XYZ file of C-alpha atoms in Angstrom:
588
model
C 87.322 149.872 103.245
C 89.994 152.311 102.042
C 93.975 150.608 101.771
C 96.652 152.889 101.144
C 94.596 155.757 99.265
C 92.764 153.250 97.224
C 89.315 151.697 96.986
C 89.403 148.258 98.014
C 86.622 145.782 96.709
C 84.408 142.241 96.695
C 86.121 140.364 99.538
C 84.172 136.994 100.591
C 85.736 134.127 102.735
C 84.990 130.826 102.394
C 86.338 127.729 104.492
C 89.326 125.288 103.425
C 89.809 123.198 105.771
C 90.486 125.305 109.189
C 92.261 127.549 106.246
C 90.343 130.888 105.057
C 90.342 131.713 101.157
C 89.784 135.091 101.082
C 89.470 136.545 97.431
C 90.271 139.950 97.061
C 89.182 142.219 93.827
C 90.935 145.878 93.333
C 89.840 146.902 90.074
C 90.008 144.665 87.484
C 92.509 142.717 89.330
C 91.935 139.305 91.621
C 94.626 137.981 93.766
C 93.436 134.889 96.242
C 95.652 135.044 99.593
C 95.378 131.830 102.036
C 96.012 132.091 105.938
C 95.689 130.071 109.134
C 92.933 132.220 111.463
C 94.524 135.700 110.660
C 95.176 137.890 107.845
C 98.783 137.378 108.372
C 99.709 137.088 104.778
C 97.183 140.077 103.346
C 99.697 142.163 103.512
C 102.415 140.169 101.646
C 99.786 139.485 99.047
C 98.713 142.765 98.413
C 102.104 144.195 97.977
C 103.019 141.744 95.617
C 99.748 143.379 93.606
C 101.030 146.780 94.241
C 103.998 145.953 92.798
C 102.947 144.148 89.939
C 101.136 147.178 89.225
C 102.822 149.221 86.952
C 103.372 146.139 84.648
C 99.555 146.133 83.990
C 99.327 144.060 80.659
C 102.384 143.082 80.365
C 101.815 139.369 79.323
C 99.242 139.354 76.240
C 98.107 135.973 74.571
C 96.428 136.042 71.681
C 93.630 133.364 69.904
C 95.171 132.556 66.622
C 93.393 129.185 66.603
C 91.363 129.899 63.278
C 94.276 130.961 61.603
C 96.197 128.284 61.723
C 94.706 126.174 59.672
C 94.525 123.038 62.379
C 91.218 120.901 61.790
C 92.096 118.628 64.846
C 89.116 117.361 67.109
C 89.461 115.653 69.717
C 87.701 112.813 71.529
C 87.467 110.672 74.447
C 85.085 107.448 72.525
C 82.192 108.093 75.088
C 78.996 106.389 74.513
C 77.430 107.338 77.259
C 78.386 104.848 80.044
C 81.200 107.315 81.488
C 84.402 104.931 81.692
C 86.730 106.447 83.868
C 89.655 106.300 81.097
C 87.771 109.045 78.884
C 88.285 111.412 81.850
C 91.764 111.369 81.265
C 92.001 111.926 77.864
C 95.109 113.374 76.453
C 98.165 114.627 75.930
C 100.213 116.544 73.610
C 103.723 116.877 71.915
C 105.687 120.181 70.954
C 108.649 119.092 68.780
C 110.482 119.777 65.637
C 110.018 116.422 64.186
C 111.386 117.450 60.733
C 114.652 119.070 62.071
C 113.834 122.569 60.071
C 113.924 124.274 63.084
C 109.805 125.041 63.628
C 108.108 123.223 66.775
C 105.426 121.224 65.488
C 102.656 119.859 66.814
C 101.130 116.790 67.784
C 97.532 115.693 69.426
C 97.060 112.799 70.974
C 93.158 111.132 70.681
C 90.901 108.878 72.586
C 89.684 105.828 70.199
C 85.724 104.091 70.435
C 85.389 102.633 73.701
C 82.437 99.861 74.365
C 79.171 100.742 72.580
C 80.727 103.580 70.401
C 80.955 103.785 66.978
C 82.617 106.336 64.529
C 82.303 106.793 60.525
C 85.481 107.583 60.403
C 88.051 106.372 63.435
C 89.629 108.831 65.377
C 93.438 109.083 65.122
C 96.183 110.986 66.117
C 97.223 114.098 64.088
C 100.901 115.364 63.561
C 100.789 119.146 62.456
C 103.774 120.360 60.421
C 104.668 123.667 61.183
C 104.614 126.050 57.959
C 105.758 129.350 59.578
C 103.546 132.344 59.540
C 101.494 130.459 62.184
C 100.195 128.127 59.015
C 100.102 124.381 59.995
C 99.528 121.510 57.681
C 98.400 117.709 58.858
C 100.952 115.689 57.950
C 99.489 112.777 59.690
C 99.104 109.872 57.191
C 102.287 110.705 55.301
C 104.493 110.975 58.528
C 102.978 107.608 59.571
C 101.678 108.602 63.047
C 98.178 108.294 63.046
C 97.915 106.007 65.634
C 94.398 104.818 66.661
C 94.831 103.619 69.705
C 93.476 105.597 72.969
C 96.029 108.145 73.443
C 96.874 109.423 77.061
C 100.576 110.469 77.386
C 103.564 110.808 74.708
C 107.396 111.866 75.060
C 109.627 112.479 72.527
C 113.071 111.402 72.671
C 116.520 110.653 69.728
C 116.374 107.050 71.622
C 118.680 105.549 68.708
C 120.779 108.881 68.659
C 120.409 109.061 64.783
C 119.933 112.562 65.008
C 115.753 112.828 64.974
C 113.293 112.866 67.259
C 111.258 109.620 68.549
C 108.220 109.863 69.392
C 106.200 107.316 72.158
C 102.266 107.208 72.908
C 100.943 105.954 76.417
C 97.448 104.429 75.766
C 94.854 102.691 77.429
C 95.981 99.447 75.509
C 99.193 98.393 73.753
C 101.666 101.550 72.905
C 103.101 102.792 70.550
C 107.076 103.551 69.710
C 107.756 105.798 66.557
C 111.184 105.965 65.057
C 112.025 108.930 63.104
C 113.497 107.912 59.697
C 114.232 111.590 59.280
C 113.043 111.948 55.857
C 109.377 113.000 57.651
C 108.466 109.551 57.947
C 108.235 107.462 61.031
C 108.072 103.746 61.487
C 106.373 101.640 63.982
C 108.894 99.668 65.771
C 107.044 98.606 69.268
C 107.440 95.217 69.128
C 111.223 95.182 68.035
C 112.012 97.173 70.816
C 109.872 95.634 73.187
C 107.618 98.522 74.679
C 104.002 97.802 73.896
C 103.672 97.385 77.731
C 100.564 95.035 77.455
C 97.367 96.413 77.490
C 97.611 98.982 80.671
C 95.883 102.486 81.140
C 98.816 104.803 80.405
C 99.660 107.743 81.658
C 102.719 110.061 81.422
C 106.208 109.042 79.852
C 109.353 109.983 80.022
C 112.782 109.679 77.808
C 115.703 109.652 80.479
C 119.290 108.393 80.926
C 118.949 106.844 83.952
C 122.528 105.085 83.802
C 124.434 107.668 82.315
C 125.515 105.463 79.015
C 125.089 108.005 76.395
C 121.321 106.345 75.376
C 117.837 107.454 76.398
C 115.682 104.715 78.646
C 111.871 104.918 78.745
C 109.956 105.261 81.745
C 106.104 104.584 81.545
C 103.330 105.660 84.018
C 100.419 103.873 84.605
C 96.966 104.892 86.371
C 94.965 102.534 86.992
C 94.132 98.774 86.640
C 90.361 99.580 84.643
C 88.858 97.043 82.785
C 85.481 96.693 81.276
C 84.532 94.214 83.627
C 85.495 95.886 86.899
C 83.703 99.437 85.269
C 81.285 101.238 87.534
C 79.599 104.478 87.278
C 78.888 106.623 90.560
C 75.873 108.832 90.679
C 75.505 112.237 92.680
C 71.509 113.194 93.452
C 70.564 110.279 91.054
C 72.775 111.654 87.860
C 75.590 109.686 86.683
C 78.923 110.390 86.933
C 82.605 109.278 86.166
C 83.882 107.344 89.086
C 87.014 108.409 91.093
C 90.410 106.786 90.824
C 90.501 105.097 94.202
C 87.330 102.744 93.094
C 90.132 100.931 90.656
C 93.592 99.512 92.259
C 96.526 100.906 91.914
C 99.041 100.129 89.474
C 103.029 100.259 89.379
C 105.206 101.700 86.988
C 107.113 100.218 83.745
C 110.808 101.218 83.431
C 112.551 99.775 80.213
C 116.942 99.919 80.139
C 117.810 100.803 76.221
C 120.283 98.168 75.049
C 122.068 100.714 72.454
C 120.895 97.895 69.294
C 117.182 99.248 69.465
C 115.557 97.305 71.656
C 114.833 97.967 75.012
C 115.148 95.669 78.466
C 111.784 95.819 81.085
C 114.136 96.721 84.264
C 110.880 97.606 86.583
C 111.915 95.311 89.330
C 115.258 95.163 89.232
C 115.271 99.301 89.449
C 112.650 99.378 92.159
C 110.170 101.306 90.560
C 108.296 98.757 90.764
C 107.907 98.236 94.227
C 105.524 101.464 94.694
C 101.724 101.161 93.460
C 99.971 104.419 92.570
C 97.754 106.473 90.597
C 100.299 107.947 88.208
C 98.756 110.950 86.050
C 101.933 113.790 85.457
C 105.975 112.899 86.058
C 108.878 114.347 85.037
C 112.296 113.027 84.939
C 114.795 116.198 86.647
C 118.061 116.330 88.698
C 116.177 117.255 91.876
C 118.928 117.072 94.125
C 122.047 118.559 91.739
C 124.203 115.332 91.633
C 124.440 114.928 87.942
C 121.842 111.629 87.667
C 118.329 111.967 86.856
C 115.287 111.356 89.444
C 111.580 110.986 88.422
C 109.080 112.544 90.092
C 105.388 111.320 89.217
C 102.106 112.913 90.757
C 99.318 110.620 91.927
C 95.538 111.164 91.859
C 94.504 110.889 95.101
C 97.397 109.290 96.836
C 100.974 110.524 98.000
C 103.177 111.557 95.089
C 106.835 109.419 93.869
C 109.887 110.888 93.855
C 112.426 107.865 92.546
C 115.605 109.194 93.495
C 118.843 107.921 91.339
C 121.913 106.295 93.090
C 123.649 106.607 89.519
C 123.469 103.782 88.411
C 119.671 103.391 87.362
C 118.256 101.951 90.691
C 115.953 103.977 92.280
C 114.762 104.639 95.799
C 111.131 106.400 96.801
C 111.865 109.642 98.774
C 108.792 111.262 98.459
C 107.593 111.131 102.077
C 111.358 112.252 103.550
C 111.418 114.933 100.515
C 108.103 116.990 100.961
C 106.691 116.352 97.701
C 104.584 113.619 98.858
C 101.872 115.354 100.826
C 100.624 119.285 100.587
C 101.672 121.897 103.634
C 98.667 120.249 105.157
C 99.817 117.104 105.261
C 96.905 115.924 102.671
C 97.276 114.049 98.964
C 95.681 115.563 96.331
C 94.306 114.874 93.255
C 96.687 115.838 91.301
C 96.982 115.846 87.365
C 100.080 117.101 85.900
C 103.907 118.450 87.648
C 106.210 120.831 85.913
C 109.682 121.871 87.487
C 111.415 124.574 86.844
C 113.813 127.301 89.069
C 110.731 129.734 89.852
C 112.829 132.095 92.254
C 116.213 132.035 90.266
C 117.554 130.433 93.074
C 119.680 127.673 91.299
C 117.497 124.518 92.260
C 114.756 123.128 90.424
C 111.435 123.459 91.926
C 107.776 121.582 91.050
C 104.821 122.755 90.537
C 101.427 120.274 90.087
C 97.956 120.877 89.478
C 95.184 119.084 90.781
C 91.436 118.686 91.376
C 88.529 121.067 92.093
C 88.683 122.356 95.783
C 92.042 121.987 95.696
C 94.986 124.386 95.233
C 97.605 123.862 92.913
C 100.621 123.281 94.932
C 104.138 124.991 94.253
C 107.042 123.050 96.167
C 110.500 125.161 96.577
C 113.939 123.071 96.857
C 114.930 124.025 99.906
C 118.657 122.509 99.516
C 118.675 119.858 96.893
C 117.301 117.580 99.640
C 113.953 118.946 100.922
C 110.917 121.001 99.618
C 108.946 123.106 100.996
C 104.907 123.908 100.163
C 104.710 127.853 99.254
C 101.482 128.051 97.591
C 100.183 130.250 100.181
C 103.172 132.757 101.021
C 103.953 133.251 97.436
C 100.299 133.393 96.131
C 101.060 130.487 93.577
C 97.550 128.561 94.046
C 95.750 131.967 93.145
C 92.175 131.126 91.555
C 93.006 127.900 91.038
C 90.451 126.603 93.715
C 87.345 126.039 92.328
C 89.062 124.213 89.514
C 90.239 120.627 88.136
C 93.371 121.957 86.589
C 95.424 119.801 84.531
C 98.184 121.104 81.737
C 101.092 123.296 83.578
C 103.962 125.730 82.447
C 106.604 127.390 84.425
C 106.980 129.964 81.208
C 109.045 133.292 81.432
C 105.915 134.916 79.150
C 107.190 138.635 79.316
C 111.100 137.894 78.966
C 111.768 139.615 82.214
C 114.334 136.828 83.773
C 111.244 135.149 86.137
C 108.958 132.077 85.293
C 105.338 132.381 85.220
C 102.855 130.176 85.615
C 100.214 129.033 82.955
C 97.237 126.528 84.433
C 95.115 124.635 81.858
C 91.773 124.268 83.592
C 88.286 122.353 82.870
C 85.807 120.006 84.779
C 86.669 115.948 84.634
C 83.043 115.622 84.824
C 81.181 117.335 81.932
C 77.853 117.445 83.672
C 78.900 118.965 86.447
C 76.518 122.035 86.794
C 73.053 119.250 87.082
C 74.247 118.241 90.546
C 76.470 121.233 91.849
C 75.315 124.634 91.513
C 78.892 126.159 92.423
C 80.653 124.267 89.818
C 80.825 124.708 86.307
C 82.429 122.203 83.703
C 84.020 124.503 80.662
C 86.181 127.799 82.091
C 88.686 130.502 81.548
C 92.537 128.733 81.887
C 94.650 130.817 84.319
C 97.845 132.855 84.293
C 99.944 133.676 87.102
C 102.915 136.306 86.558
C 106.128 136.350 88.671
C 106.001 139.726 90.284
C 110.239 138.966 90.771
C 110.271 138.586 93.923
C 109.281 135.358 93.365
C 105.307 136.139 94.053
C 102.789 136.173 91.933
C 99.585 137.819 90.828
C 96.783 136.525 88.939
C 96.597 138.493 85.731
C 94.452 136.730 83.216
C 91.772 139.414 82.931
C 94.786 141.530 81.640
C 96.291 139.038 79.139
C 94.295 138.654 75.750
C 91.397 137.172 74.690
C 93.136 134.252 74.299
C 92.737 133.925 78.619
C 88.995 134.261 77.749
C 88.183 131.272 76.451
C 85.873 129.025 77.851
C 86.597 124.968 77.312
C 87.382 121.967 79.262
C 91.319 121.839 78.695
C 93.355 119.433 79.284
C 97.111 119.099 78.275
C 99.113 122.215 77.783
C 102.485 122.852 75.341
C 104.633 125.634 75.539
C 107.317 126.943 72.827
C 108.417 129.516 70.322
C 105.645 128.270 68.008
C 106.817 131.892 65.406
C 110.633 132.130 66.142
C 109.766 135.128 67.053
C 111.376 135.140 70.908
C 108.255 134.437 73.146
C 106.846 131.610 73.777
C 103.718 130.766 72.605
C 100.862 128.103 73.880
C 98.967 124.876 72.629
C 96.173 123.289 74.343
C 94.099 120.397 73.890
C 90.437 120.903 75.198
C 88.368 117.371 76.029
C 85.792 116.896 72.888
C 86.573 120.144 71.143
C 89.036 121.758 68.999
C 92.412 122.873 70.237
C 93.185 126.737 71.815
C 96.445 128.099 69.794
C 97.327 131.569 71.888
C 100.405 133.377 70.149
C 102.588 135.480 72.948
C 102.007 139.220 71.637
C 103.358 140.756 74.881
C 105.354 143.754 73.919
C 108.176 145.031 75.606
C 112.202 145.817 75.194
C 113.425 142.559 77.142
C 115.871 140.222 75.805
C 116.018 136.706 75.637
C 117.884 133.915 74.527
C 116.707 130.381 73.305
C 119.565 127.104 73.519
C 119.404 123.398 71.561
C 121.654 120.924 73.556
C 123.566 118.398 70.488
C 125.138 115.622 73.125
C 128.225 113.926 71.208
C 129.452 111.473 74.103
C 126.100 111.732 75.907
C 122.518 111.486 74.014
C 122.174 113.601 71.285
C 119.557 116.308 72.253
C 121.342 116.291 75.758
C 117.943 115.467 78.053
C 118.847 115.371 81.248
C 121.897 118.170 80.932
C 121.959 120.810 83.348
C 121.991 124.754 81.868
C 123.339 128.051 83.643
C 123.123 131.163 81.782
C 124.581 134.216 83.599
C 123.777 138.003 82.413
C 125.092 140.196 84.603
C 123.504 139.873 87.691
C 120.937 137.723 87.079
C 121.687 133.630 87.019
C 119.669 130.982 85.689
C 119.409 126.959 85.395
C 117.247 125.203 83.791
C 117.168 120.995 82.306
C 116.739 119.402 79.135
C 113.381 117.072 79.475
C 111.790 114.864 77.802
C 108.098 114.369 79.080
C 106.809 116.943 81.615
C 103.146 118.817 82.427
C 100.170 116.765 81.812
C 101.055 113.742 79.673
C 102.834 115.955 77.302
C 106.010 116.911 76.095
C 107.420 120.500 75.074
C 110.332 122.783 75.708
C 113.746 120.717 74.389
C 114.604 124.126 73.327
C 115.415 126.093 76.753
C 114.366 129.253 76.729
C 115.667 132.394 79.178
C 113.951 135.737 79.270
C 116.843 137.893 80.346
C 114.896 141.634 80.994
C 116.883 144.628 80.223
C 119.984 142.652 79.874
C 122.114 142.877 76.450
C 124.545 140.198 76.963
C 125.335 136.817 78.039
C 128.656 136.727 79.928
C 128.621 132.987 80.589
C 126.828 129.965 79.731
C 127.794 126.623 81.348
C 126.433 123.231 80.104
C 126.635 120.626 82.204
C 126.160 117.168 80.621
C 124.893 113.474 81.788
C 127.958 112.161 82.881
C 129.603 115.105 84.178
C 131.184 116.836 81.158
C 131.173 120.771 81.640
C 131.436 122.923 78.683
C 131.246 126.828 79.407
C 130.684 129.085 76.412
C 131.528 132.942 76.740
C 130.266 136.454 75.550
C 127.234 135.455 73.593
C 125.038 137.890 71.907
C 120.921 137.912 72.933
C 118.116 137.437 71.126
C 119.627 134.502 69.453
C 118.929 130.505 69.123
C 122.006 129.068 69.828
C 123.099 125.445 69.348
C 125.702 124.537 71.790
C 127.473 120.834 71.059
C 129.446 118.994 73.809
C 133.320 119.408 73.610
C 132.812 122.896 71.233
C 133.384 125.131 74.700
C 134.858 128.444 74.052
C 136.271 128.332 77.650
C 137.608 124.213 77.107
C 136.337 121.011 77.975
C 136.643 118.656 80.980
């Protein structure tokens, strides 16, 4: 078949639901396009790839994992008797827990589950960043080696002394890290009162729900798994991890900080509560633009959250009324992680969640603050993404041209997959989708580095400017192995600029507060979060890829509480700390 002068190749259909998959290969080049009995949306699809032509290579990501010096392992304490907990196994934190202005790194681990044993017992591992892409474990000396069976972690200044926090969601008791800033940390769970009994964690998230100037905690939970109520499943007589729905569900913790260090368990009285799920990913954003924060959690198998805030820290469930709680097909899914981010540039924050094999990862536009809308089909979001369990998520501007990408950590849950199912396979290639700018976009990880070849069961993804360098870079953890360190060596002439938040009346690394950066004609927003993809936590520093453009005319920061500060005529390729009330423009 000949399109447009050029040779087109390998198309095969297969069935999704009453939907057709139809994978289309021109060149070296795949692009997956959806439709509903026609071929309706071929021709969107495949203009998007002609236009994303001549930018052939643009993104490049680059295996620097040796290099770095990182001896991190991880594991999920599997013996053998395939608990579903080990599954799920972990997350990861980006942050500059020093204050020297390098992104560290640091791993979350599983810990010996029934009939396991170790020599030596698996911990968590907090890697200082040296510079030169040279990382040193810091772990025993920063007092962070936490053995417990680490799922999700946030990192939040919940004291406002100037330092990053840091908080682990395990199966079992958690753990809350304060920051003495001297590159120590002390364990101070039971002072504050956020060991959260002995659940299986999840995400977590650093908010201000109530607008006081302090950061509150909310906790996810997946399940209710103990080691009585285990069971394994079997498919043609080999065993495998059970699904989610064979445990019940579970609710959600939310804990009120008191401003003395200590923190008040406000789960009922907030109505999170009320809502029992299978929480895996959340993220605490300003869906709907009226200056409080929402949470939005994604459940495995079972309608999403979204906890909308009347201000004051009570919460209602909108999920159903919003569109996030069900895919354009009206199905859950079993979804893993949820990033948001303003994909089209359109000045609302969108979501985007990943999910389980045979499923697309889903892309919801805000339609108007309000509602959302499922594009994974029109804008070609869910491309290749369908024969995988994907988990870690990034909506990254990778190439600096003033768009957000897409970055999809993918591996099998089950790691004996291929015995029983001959089209599955457990350890794969992550994905990466780029924005074409017209807010479409094209599978182009045959085109992006060899760090897009390897071949491991990822889980949690981090993404920041690991070098200072402009980009931003990746860090994944992959179950039972080592991690993946890919360093962004896309070349090109675009700009960019990076911006640290430093709250004075509101909290101190301004999480929650609202960005706009305008450069000619281009405008974009973005948020301050604390908790976000898979379990993990990355990006406090916001970073805008601003194309061709070289200069900022405006930049507006909108605070937690309403305070608007509006800096003017910045220069690009900068970091720039901005601190509430030090407008150029003045202060309201």
């Amino acid at each position: 078949m000949n399109l447009m002068g050029g040779r087109l190749f390998g198309v095969s259909i297969g069935r999704l639901r009453d939907w057709q998959a139809i994978n289309w290969t021109i060149g070296h080049s795949k692009v997956q396009v959806i439709s509903c009995r026609s071929l309706s949306v071929v021709g969107l699809a495949l203009s998007s790839l002609f236009a994303w032509a001549h930018a052939d290579g643009a993104i490049v990501l680059h295996d620097v994992t040796k290099e770095t010096g990182i001896t991190f392992t991880h594991t999920d304490g599997s013996s053998g008797r395939r608990y579903i907990v080990e599954s799920v196994s972990a997350g990861l934190a980006l942050f500059d827990y020093d204050g020297d202005g390098d992104v560290d790194i640091y791993f979350l681990n599983g810990a010996p589950l029934q009939g396991t044993k170790y020599d030596t017992v698996p911990k968590n591992r907090l890697y200082r960043n040296e510079g030169n892409w040279r990382f040193t474990d810091v772990t025993d000396q920063a007092g962070v080696g936490d053995t417990g069976f680490g799922l999700g972690v946030a990192a939040g200044d919940y004291d406002n002394d100037g330092d990053l926090d840091l908080y682990v969601n395990n199966y079992g008791p958690n753990v809350l890290y304060r920051n003495n800033g001297d590159g120590t940390f002390s364990d101070v769970t039971a002072q504050a009162g956020v060991a959260n009994g002995h659940k299986v964690g999840a995400a977590a998230n650093f908010l201000d729900m109530d607008n006081d100037g302090d950061l509150d905690l909310f906790v996810a939970n997946y399940l209710d798994f103990t080691y009585e109520n285990h069971l394994m499943r079997t498919s043609a007589g080999v065993p495998k991890y059970a699904g989610p729905m064979d445990f019940p569900p579970m609710s959600n913790d939310l804990f009120r900080n008191n401003g003395d260090g200590t923190f008040t368990d406000v789960s009922v009285v907030s109505g999170v509560a009320e809502h029992r799920g299978w929480g895996m990913g959340a993220v605490a954003a300003d869906y709907d633009n009226d200056g409080d924060t929402d949470i939005h959690i994604v459940n495995d198998v079972y309608a999403n959250f979204l906890f909308e805030n009347d201000g004051t820290g009570k919460f209602e469930e909108v999920g159903l009324i919003t569109g996030l709680a069900y895919d354009l097909h009206g199905d859950d899914q079993g979804s893993m992680g949820v990033e948001c981010g303003d994909y089209d540039n359109d000045g609302r924050l969108d979501f985007y969640q990943t999910s389980y094999a045979k499923e697309l990862t889903t892309l919801y536009r805000n339609v108007d603050n309000s509602t959302f809308e499922d594009v994974t089909m029109i804008t070609g979001a869910g491309a290749s993404t369908y024969a995988y369990v994907t988990w870690g998520t990034g909506l990254v501007d990778f190439d600096n041209d003033g768009d957000r990408d897409i970055f999809v950590a993918c591996g099998h849950l089950q790691d004996n997959i291929e015995v029983y199912d001959n089209t599955a396979t457990s350890s794969v290639r992550n994905i990466l989708l780029m924005n074409t700018g017209d807010g479409k976009f094209v599978d182009v990880s045959d085109q992006s580095g060899d760090g897009m070849k390897v071949k491991l069961r990822s889980r949690a993804a981090g993404f920041d400017d690991l070098d200072n360098d402009g980009d931003v870079d990746v860090v994944i953890l992959n179950a039972r192995r080592g991690p993946t360190i890919l360093r962004n060596d896309s070349r090109n002439a675009n700009h960019w600029i990076q911006i640290c938040l430093r709250g004075v009346k509101t909290n101190r690394d301004g999480v929650g507060a609202r960005v706009k950066v305008v450069a000619g004609d281009l405008e974009q927003i973005d948020e301050v979060h604390s908790g976000r993809g898979f379990q993990s936590h990355y990006g406090m520093r916001l970073h805008f890829g601003l194309g061709k453009r070289d200069h900022v005319d405006r930049i507006e920061v909108r605070w937690i509480g309403g305070g608007l500060d509006v800096f003017k005529d910045i220069t690009v390729d900068q970091l720039l700390i901005l601190t509430e009330g030090s407008s150029n423009m003045g202060h309201k």
